[in-house]
mmCIF file of N, CA and C in Angstrom:
data_model
loop_
_atom_site.group_PDB
_atom_site.id
_atom_site.type_symbol
_atom_site.label_atom_id
_atom_site.label_comp_id
_atom_site.label_asym_id
_atom_site.label_seq_id
_atom_site.Cartn_x
_atom_site.Cartn_y
_atom_site.Cartn_z
ATOM 1 N N MET A 213 50.149 -84.426 100.186
ATOM 2 C CA MET A 213 50.054 -82.998 100.050
ATOM 3 C C MET A 213 48.763 -82.603 99.334
ATOM 4 N N SER A 214 48.499 -83.122 98.165
ATOM 5 C CA SER A 214 47.337 -82.696 97.401
ATOM 6 C C SER A 214 46.033 -83.128 98.041
ATOM 7 N N GLY A 215 46.052 -84.224 98.795
ATOM 8 C CA GLY A 215 44.842 -84.687 99.437
ATOM 9 C C GLY A 215 44.508 -83.932 100.702
ATOM 10 N N GLU A 216 45.470 -83.202 101.240
ATOM 11 C CA GLU A 216 45.253 -82.450 102.472
ATOM 12 C C GLU A 216 44.501 -81.158 102.164
ATOM 13 N N PRO A 217 43.638 -80.715 103.095
ATOM 14 C CA PRO A 217 42.931 -79.444 102.870
ATOM 15 C C PRO A 217 43.890 -78.257 102.959
ATOM 16 N N LEU A 218 43.499 -77.162 102.351
ATOM 17 C CA LEU A 218 44.317 -75.950 102.387
ATOM 18 C C LEU A 218 44.275 -75.329 103.777
ATOM 19 N N SER A 219 45.392 -74.754 104.192
ATOM 20 C CA SER A 219 45.429 -74.058 105.479
ATOM 21 C C SER A 219 44.614 -72.770 105.375
ATOM 22 N N ASP A 220 44.273 -72.204 106.519
ATOM 23 C CA ASP A 220 43.516 -70.951 106.532
ATOM 24 C C ASP A 220 44.300 -69.831 105.853
ATOM 25 N N LEU A 221 45.607 -69.788 106.107
ATOM 26 C CA LEU A 221 46.456 -68.772 105.486
ATOM 27 C C LEU A 221 46.470 -68.930 103.967
ATOM 28 N N ALA A 222 46.617 -70.159 103.496
ATOM 29 C CA ALA A 222 46.663 -70.409 102.053
ATOM 30 C C ALA A 222 45.338 -70.043 101.392
ATOM 31 N N MET A 223 44.222 -70.363 102.036
ATOM 32 C CA MET A 223 42.914 -70.035 101.467
ATOM 33 C C MET A 223 42.713 -68.517 101.428
ATOM 34 N N ALA A 224 43.135 -67.824 102.478
ATOM 35 C CA ALA A 224 43.017 -66.363 102.495
ATOM 36 C C ALA A 224 43.881 -65.736 101.404
ATOM 37 N N MET A 225 45.079 -66.267 101.212
ATOM 38 C CA MET A 225 45.962 -65.756 100.167
ATOM 39 C C MET A 225 45.372 -66.009 98.786
ATOM 40 N N LEU A 226 44.755 -67.153 98.597
ATOM 41 C CA LEU A 226 44.137 -67.490 97.316
ATOM 42 C C LEU A 226 42.995 -66.520 97.011
ATOM 43 N N LYS A 227 42.184 -66.222 98.014
ATOM 44 C CA LYS A 227 41.080 -65.271 97.837
ATOM 45 C C LYS A 227 41.610 -63.884 97.502
ATOM 46 N N GLN A 228 42.654 -63.467 98.185
ATOM 47 C CA GLN A 228 43.237 -62.149 97.939
ATOM 48 C C GLN A 228 43.849 -62.079 96.538
ATOM 49 N N ALA A 229 44.502 -63.140 96.103
ATOM 50 C CA ALA A 229 45.102 -63.168 94.762
ATOM 51 C C ALA A 229 44.029 -63.085 93.686
ATOM 52 N N ALA A 230 42.856 -63.643 93.960
ATOM 53 C CA ALA A 230 41.764 -63.588 92.993
ATOM 54 C C ALA A 230 41.219 -62.169 92.864
ATOM 55 N N CYS A 231 41.283 -61.398 93.934
ATOM 56 C CA CYS A 231 40.750 -60.032 93.931
ATOM 57 C C CYS A 231 41.693 -59.024 93.286
ATOM 58 N N GLU A 232 42.982 -59.249 93.399
ATOM 59 C CA GLU A 232 43.952 -58.264 92.929
ATOM 60 C C GLU A 232 44.422 -58.583 91.513
ATOM 61 N N GLU A 233 44.362 -57.576 90.651
ATOM 62 C CA GLU A 233 44.745 -57.763 89.247
ATOM 63 C C GLU A 233 46.230 -58.077 89.088
ATOM 64 N N ARG A 234 47.069 -57.399 89.861
ATOM 65 C CA ARG A 234 48.523 -57.619 89.761
ATOM 66 C C ARG A 234 48.973 -58.852 90.521
ATOM 67 N N GLY A 235 48.119 -59.414 91.323
ATOM 68 C CA GLY A 235 48.486 -60.577 92.113
ATOM 69 C C GLY A 235 48.745 -60.213 93.559
ATOM 70 N N PHE A 236 48.907 -61.219 94.380
ATOM 71 C CA PHE A 236 49.114 -61.052 95.816
ATOM 72 C C PHE A 236 50.600 -60.873 96.094
ATOM 73 N N ALA A 237 50.949 -59.847 96.872
ATOM 74 C CA ALA A 237 52.351 -59.587 97.214
ATOM 75 C C ALA A 237 52.805 -60.561 98.295
ATOM 76 N N LEU A 238 53.946 -61.207 98.061
ATOM 77 C CA LEU A 238 54.497 -62.167 99.016
ATOM 78 C C LEU A 238 55.598 -61.505 99.825
ATOM 79 N N ASN A 239 55.450 -61.542 101.134
ATOM 80 C CA ASN A 239 56.499 -61.045 102.020
ATOM 81 C C ASN A 239 56.431 -61.847 103.313
ATOM 82 N N GLY A 240 57.545 -62.324 103.741
ATOM 83 C CA GLY A 240 57.593 -63.133 104.955
ATOM 84 C C GLY A 240 57.687 -64.613 104.641
ATOM 85 N N ARG A 241 58.258 -65.333 105.590
ATOM 86 C CA ARG A 241 58.476 -66.767 105.399
ATOM 87 C C ARG A 241 57.188 -67.566 105.303
ATOM 88 N N ASP A 242 56.228 -67.235 106.155
ATOM 89 C CA ASP A 242 54.978 -67.998 106.175
ATOM 90 C C ASP A 242 54.204 -67.859 104.869
ATOM 91 N N THR A 243 54.112 -66.633 104.359
ATOM 92 C CA THR A 243 53.365 -66.440 103.121
ATOM 93 C C THR A 243 54.072 -67.087 101.935
ATOM 94 N N LYS A 244 55.403 -67.029 101.916
ATOM 95 C CA LYS A 244 56.138 -67.661 100.810
ATOM 96 C C LYS A 244 56.019 -69.182 100.863
ATOM 97 N N ALA A 245 56.009 -69.754 102.059
ATOM 98 C CA ALA A 245 55.844 -71.204 102.194
ATOM 99 C C ALA A 245 54.443 -71.621 101.758
ATOM 100 N N ALA A 246 53.436 -70.842 102.150
ATOM 101 C CA ALA A 246 52.066 -71.151 101.736
ATOM 102 C C ALA A 246 51.919 -70.994 100.223
ATOM 103 N N ALA A 247 52.587 -69.992 99.649
ATOM 104 C CA ALA A 247 52.536 -69.788 98.200
ATOM 105 C C ALA A 247 53.184 -70.955 97.463
ATOM 106 N N ARG A 248 54.281 -71.476 97.998
ATOM 107 C CA ARG A 248 54.923 -72.642 97.369
ATOM 108 C C ARG A 248 53.992 -73.846 97.393
ATOM 109 N N ASP A 249 53.278 -74.028 98.491
ATOM 110 C CA ASP A 249 52.323 -75.134 98.594
ATOM 111 C C ASP A 249 51.214 -74.970 97.555
ATOM 112 N N LEU A 250 50.681 -73.761 97.425
ATOM 113 C CA LEU A 250 49.643 -73.506 96.426
ATOM 114 C C LEU A 250 50.176 -73.717 95.013
ATOM 115 N N SER A 251 51.424 -73.330 94.786
ATOM 116 C CA SER A 251 52.040 -73.497 93.472
ATOM 117 C C SER A 251 52.230 -74.976 93.131
ATOM 118 N N LYS A 252 52.640 -75.766 94.112
ATOM 119 C CA LYS A 252 52.809 -77.207 93.882
ATOM 120 C C LYS A 252 51.488 -77.873 93.534
ATOM 121 N N ARG A 253 50.405 -77.338 94.058
ATOM 122 C CA ARG A 253 49.075 -77.873 93.755
ATOM 123 C C ARG A 253 48.546 -77.366 92.412
ATOM 124 N N GLY A 254 49.241 -76.383 91.818
ATOM 125 C CA GLY A 254 48.830 -75.841 90.524
ATOM 126 C C GLY A 254 47.762 -74.767 90.620
ATOM 127 N N LEU A 255 47.587 -74.177 91.802
ATOM 128 C CA LEU A 255 46.532 -73.191 92.000
ATOM 129 C C LEU A 255 46.992 -71.759 91.746
ATOM 130 N N VAL A 256 48.294 -71.513 91.838
ATOM 131 C CA VAL A 256 48.838 -70.172 91.606
ATOM 132 C C VAL A 256 50.138 -70.272 90.814
ATOM 133 N N LEU A 257 50.538 -69.140 90.251
ATOM 134 C CA LEU A 257 51.839 -69.000 89.603
ATOM 135 C C LEU A 257 52.627 -67.965 90.389
ATOM 136 N N ILE A 258 53.885 -68.258 90.675
ATOM 137 C CA ILE A 258 54.746 -67.340 91.415
ATOM 138 C C ILE A 258 55.766 -66.771 90.441
ATOM 139 N N ASN A 259 55.989 -65.447 90.514
ATOM 140 C CA ASN A 259 56.970 -64.844 89.608
ATOM 141 C C ASN A 259 58.385 -65.281 89.995
ATOM 142 N N PRO A 260 59.361 -65.150 89.087
ATOM 143 C CA PRO A 260 60.725 -65.645 89.346
ATOM 144 C C PRO A 260 61.403 -65.048 90.575
ATOM 145 N N SER A 261 61.082 -63.809 90.924
ATOM 146 C CA SER A 261 61.723 -63.200 92.094
ATOM 147 C C SER A 261 60.982 -63.506 93.396
ATOM 148 N N VAL A 262 59.951 -64.312 93.333
ATOM 149 C CA VAL A 262 59.146 -64.753 94.482
ATOM 150 C C VAL A 262 58.640 -63.549 95.282
ATOM 151 N N THR A 263 58.055 -62.574 94.571
ATOM 152 C CA THR A 263 57.476 -61.423 95.247
ATOM 153 C C THR A 263 55.974 -61.310 95.031
ATOM 154 N N ARG A 264 55.447 -61.973 94.002
ATOM 155 C CA ARG A 264 54.009 -61.934 93.722
ATOM 156 C C ARG A 264 53.533 -63.287 93.223
ATOM 157 N N MET A 265 52.247 -63.552 93.481
ATOM 158 C CA MET A 265 51.635 -64.762 92.935
ATOM 159 C C MET A 265 50.312 -64.388 92.297
ATOM 160 N N LYS A 266 49.992 -65.081 91.210
ATOM 161 C CA LYS A 266 48.728 -64.883 90.510
ATOM 162 C C LYS A 266 47.961 -66.192 90.513
ATOM 163 N N ILE A 267 46.658 -66.081 90.561
ATOM 164 C CA ILE A 267 45.801 -67.260 90.614
ATOM 165 C C ILE A 267 45.643 -67.851 89.209
ATOM 166 N N THR A 268 45.547 -69.169 89.127
ATOM 167 C CA THR A 268 45.335 -69.871 87.862
ATOM 168 C C THR A 268 43.851 -70.233 87.741
ATOM 169 N N PRO A 269 43.415 -70.683 86.579
ATOM 170 C CA PRO A 269 42.030 -71.134 86.456
ATOM 171 C C PRO A 269 41.679 -72.250 87.452
ATOM 172 N N ALA A 270 42.637 -73.115 87.748
ATOM 173 C CA ALA A 270 42.381 -74.170 88.738
ATOM 174 C C ALA A 270 42.137 -73.563 90.118
ATOM 175 N N GLY A 271 42.867 -72.510 90.440
ATOM 176 C CA GLY A 271 42.666 -71.820 91.711
ATOM 177 C C GLY A 271 41.292 -71.183 91.793
ATOM 178 N N ARG A 272 40.839 -70.603 90.693
ATOM 179 C CA ARG A 272 39.487 -70.018 90.670
ATOM 180 C C ARG A 272 38.428 -71.106 90.842
ATOM 181 N N PHE A 273 38.673 -72.271 90.274
ATOM 182 C CA PHE A 273 37.748 -73.391 90.424
ATOM 183 C C PHE A 273 37.653 -73.812 91.888
ATOM 184 N N VAL A 274 38.789 -73.878 92.574
ATOM 185 C CA VAL A 274 38.803 -74.246 93.997
ATOM 186 C C VAL A 274 38.031 -73.222 94.814
ATOM 187 N N LEU A 275 38.208 -71.942 94.511
ATOM 188 C CA LEU A 275 37.482 -70.899 95.239
ATOM 189 C C LEU A 275 35.984 -71.002 94.997
ATOM 190 N N ARG A 276 35.610 -71.304 93.773
ATOM 191 C CA ARG A 276 34.189 -71.410 93.455
ATOM 192 C C ARG A 276 33.531 -72.543 94.225
ATOM 193 N N ASP A 277 34.258 -73.628 94.434
ATOM 194 C CA ASP A 277 33.695 -74.777 95.135
ATOM 195 C C ASP A 277 33.661 -74.600 96.647
ATOM 196 N N ASN A 278 34.429 -73.649 97.180
ATOM 197 C CA ASN A 278 34.455 -73.453 98.641
ATOM 198 C C ASN A 278 33.610 -72.334 99.062
#
């Protein structure tokens, strides 16, 4: 999992989460699955109700390198 590259959807969500102060709104199965993958990698934090995700410093580092 960690060695695999991020999907296009996950990378787009990561970029959007970096832009929004409140975090990226999660709706739909695909976005929630991609958010879980990003969370397992330590790049985002998901709130307990699984409706928003915020980027972590590690996520910002990944964006800076891409």
